[in-house]
Coordinates of C-alpha atoms and ligand atoms in Angstrom, one line a residue:
M91 CA 48.4 -75.8 2.8
N92 CA 45.5 -75.9 5.2
N93 CA 42.0 -77.4 5.4
V94 CA 39.7 -75.9 2.8
I95 CA 36.2 -77.2 2.9
I96 CA 33.5 -76.5 0.4
V97 CA 29.9 -76.5 1.5
Q98 CA 26.6 -75.6 -0.1
Q99 CA 24.7 -73.9 2.6
D100 CA 23.3 -70.7 4.0
I101 CA 26.3 -69.0 5.7
T102 CA 24.2 -67.6 8.5
Q103 CA 23.6 -71.1 9.8
L104 CA 27.3 -72.2 10.1
R105 CA 28.7 -73.0 13.5
I106 CA 32.0 -71.5 13.0
E107 CA 34.0 -68.7 14.7
V108 CA 34.0 -66.2 11.9
I109 CA 31.7 -65.7 8.9
V110 CA 32.5 -63.2 6.2
N111 CA 29.9 -60.8 4.9
A112 CA 30.0 -59.5 1.3
A113 CA 28.9 -56.0 2.3
N114 CA 28.6 -52.7 0.5
S115 CA 30.7 -49.7 1.4
T116 CA 28.1 -48.2 3.7
L117 CA 28.1 -51.3 5.8
L118 CA 24.4 -50.5 6.5
G119 CA 23.0 -53.7 5.0
G120 CA 21.7 -54.6 1.6
G121 CA 20.5 -57.6 -0.4
G122 CA 22.0 -61.1 -0.9
V123 CA 24.2 -62.5 1.8
D124 CA 24.4 -59.1 3.5
G125 CA 20.6 -59.0 4.0
A126 CA 20.5 -62.6 5.2
I127 CA 23.3 -61.9 7.8
H128 CA 21.6 -58.7 9.1
R129 CA 18.2 -60.5 9.4
R130 CA 19.6 -63.4 11.3
A131 CA 22.1 -61.4 13.5
G132 CA 19.4 -58.9 14.6
P133 CA 19.2 -55.1 14.9
S134 CA 22.3 -54.8 17.1
L135 CA 24.4 -55.6 14.0
L136 CA 23.1 -52.5 12.2
E137 CA 24.0 -50.4 15.2
A138 CA 27.5 -51.8 15.4
C139 CA 28.0 -51.3 11.6
R140 CA 26.8 -47.7 11.8
A141 CA 29.5 -47.0 14.3
L142 CA 32.1 -48.2 11.8
G143 CA 31.4 -45.4 9.4
G144 CA 31.7 -47.4 6.2
C145 CA 34.5 -49.4 4.5
P146 CA 36.2 -49.0 1.1
A147 CA 36.3 -51.8 -1.4
G148 CA 39.1 -54.3 -0.6
E149 CA 39.1 -53.5 3.1
A150 CA 37.4 -55.3 6.0
R151 CA 35.9 -54.5 9.4
I152 CA 34.8 -56.8 12.2
T153 CA 31.8 -56.9 14.5
P154 CA 30.4 -59.5 16.9
G155 CA 28.0 -62.1 15.4
F156 CA 25.1 -61.1 17.8
N157 CA 22.3 -63.6 17.2
L158 CA 24.3 -65.7 14.7
P159 CA 25.9 -69.0 15.7
A160 CA 29.2 -67.4 14.5
K161 CA 31.1 -65.4 17.1
W162 CA 32.3 -62.7 14.7
I163 CA 31.4 -61.2 11.4
V164 CA 34.0 -59.8 9.1
H165 CA 32.5 -57.4 6.7
T166 CA 34.4 -56.9 3.5
V167 CA 33.5 -54.9 0.5
G168 CA 34.1 -56.6 -2.9
P169 CA 34.7 -54.7 -6.1
V170 CA 31.9 -54.1 -8.5
W171 CA 32.8 -55.8 -11.8
R172 CA 33.4 -53.2 -14.5
G173 CA 35.2 -55.3 -17.1
G174 CA 38.3 -56.3 -15.1
T175 CA 40.7 -53.5 -15.9
L176 CA 39.9 -51.3 -13.0
G177 CA 41.7 -53.2 -10.4
E178 CA 38.9 -55.7 -9.6
P179 CA 41.2 -58.8 -9.2
G180 CA 43.5 -57.1 -6.8
L181 CA 40.6 -55.7 -4.8
L182 CA 38.9 -59.1 -4.6
R183 CA 42.2 -60.7 -3.4
A184 CA 42.6 -58.0 -0.8
C185 CA 39.1 -58.8 0.5
Y186 CA 40.1 -62.3 1.3
R187 CA 43.5 -61.4 2.7
N188 CA 42.2 -58.6 4.9
A189 CA 39.3 -60.7 6.2
L190 CA 41.7 -63.5 7.1
Q191 CA 44.0 -61.1 8.8
L192 CA 41.2 -59.6 11.0
A193 CA 40.0 -63.1 11.9
R194 CA 43.6 -64.1 12.9
E195 CA 43.9 -61.0 15.0
Q196 CA 40.9 -62.2 17.0
G197 CA 42.6 -65.5 17.5
A198 CA 40.0 -67.3 15.4
T199 CA 41.0 -70.6 13.7
S200 CA 37.9 -71.1 11.6
I201 CA 36.3 -68.9 9.0
A202 CA 33.7 -69.2 6.3
F203 CA 33.5 -67.1 3.1
P204 CA 30.6 -66.5 0.7
A205 CA 31.5 -66.0 -3.0
I206 CA 32.3 -62.3 -2.6
S207 CA 31.3 -60.0 -5.5
T208 CA 29.7 -62.7 -7.6
G209 CA 26.1 -61.7 -6.9
V210 CA 24.8 -58.2 -7.7
Y211 CA 28.4 -57.0 -8.1
G212 CA 28.7 -59.2 -11.2
Y213 CA 32.2 -60.6 -10.8
P214 CA 32.6 -63.6 -13.2
K215 CA 32.1 -66.7 -11.0
I216 CA 35.0 -68.8 -12.2
A217 CA 37.5 -66.0 -12.1
A218 CA 36.3 -65.0 -8.6
A219 CA 36.5 -68.6 -7.4
E220 CA 40.1 -68.9 -8.6
I221 CA 41.1 -65.9 -6.5
A222 CA 39.0 -67.1 -3.5
L223 CA 40.6 -70.5 -3.5
S224 CA 44.1 -69.4 -4.0
E225 CA 43.8 -67.1 -1.0
M226 CA 42.0 -69.7 1.1
Y227 CA 44.7 -72.3 0.4
A228 CA 47.5 -69.8 1.1
A229 CA 46.0 -68.8 4.5
W230 CA 48.0 -69.7 7.5
G231 CA 47.0 -70.1 11.1
F232 CA 43.5 -71.6 10.5
E233 CA 42.3 -75.1 11.2
R234 CA 39.3 -74.7 8.9
V235 CA 38.6 -72.4 6.0
V236 CA 35.2 -72.9 4.5
A237 CA 34.0 -71.8 1.0
C238 CA 30.3 -71.4 1.6
C239 CA 28.5 -71.7 -1.7
F240 CA 24.9 -70.8 -1.9
S241 CA 24.1 -72.5 -5.2
K242 CA 25.0 -75.9 -6.6
E243 CA 26.5 -74.2 -9.6
D244 CA 28.9 -72.3 -7.3
A245 CA 29.8 -75.4 -5.3
D246 CA 30.5 -77.3 -8.6
I247 CA 32.8 -74.5 -9.8
Y248 CA 34.7 -74.5 -6.5
R249 CA 35.0 -78.3 -6.3
R250 CA 36.3 -78.5 -9.9
L251 CA 38.9 -75.8 -9.2
C252 CA 39.8 -77.4 -5.9
S253 CA 41.0 -80.6 -7.5
G254 CA 43.8 -78.5 -8.9
Y255 CA 45.3 -78.0 -5.5
A256 CA 47.5 -80.6 -3.8
G257 CA 45.3 -83.0 -2.0
G258 CA 42.1 -81.2 -3.3
E259 CA 39.3 -80.4 -0.9
S260 CA 39.6 -81.7 2.7
D261 CA 36.7 -83.5 4.2
N262 CA 36.0 -83.1 7.9
G263 CA 32.3 -84.1 7.7
M264 CA 31.1 -80.5 8.0
A265 CA 29.0 -80.7 4.8
Ligands
ADP494 P1 28.0 -59.0 -3.9 O1 27.3 -57.7 -3.7 O2 29.4 -59.0 -3.2 O3 28.0 -59.6 -5.3 P2 25.8 -60.9 -3.1 O4 25.3 -61.0 -1.7 O5 24.9 -60.3 -4.1 O6 27.1 -60.0 -2.9 O7 26.3 -62.2 -3.6 C1 27.5 -62.8 -3.2 C2 27.3 -64.3 -3.1 O8 26.6 -64.7 -1.9 C3 26.5 -64.9 -4.3 O9 27.2 -66.1 -4.7 C4 25.2 -65.3 -3.6 O10 24.6 -66.4 -4.2 C5 25.7 -65.7 -2.2 N1 24.7 -65.7 -1.1 C6 23.5 -65.1 -1.1 N2 22.9 -65.3 0.1 C7 23.7 -66.2 0.8 C8 23.6 -66.9 2.0 N3 22.6 -66.7 2.9 N4 24.7 -67.7 2.4 C9 25.8 -67.8 1.6 N5 25.9 -67.2 0.4 C10 24.8 -66.4 0.0

């Protein structure tokens, strides 16, 4: 069990080693959290992403954070929700695991995730949060794992689900 913290914030503002981007498979930027990250990180991020040549759903790639306070950005591509029978849960779980693994390989001990796939990709919020939290709580090697919710609705869902884990949410004063 590690420290899982829930905040309601713009992920681009977090002072943390790694933030995770819910990217699309081109890695060339888009709307939502992806757009916000590219805007704040600056044009060098697009250049770095272009060199990566895309990323399939469930996998992850890493770039520097450029102008962000975060040192690294892990870009992961969530599944588009198509009813849940086309492997969406496994792909979403893989996003969290692969992102954590890449961050660990960089020696990072703190990481923040947005609610991957729950925006334009349409993954049901509660089902997605259950997967997100189970992977965050299972993550090893981190001092801080942050669930960065953009809306109060999302933060409420995460907080409710969190109480089901031993000890619930930890509080380090970050929020
Ligand atoms: P996806 O395509 O994976 O669904 P979206 O960016 O559309 O990605 O949405 C994923 C989640 O990110 C949604 O919960 C959305 O509210 C949230 N989000 C959007 N902008 C930000 C931001 N600046 N910081 C944190 N979360 C954000």
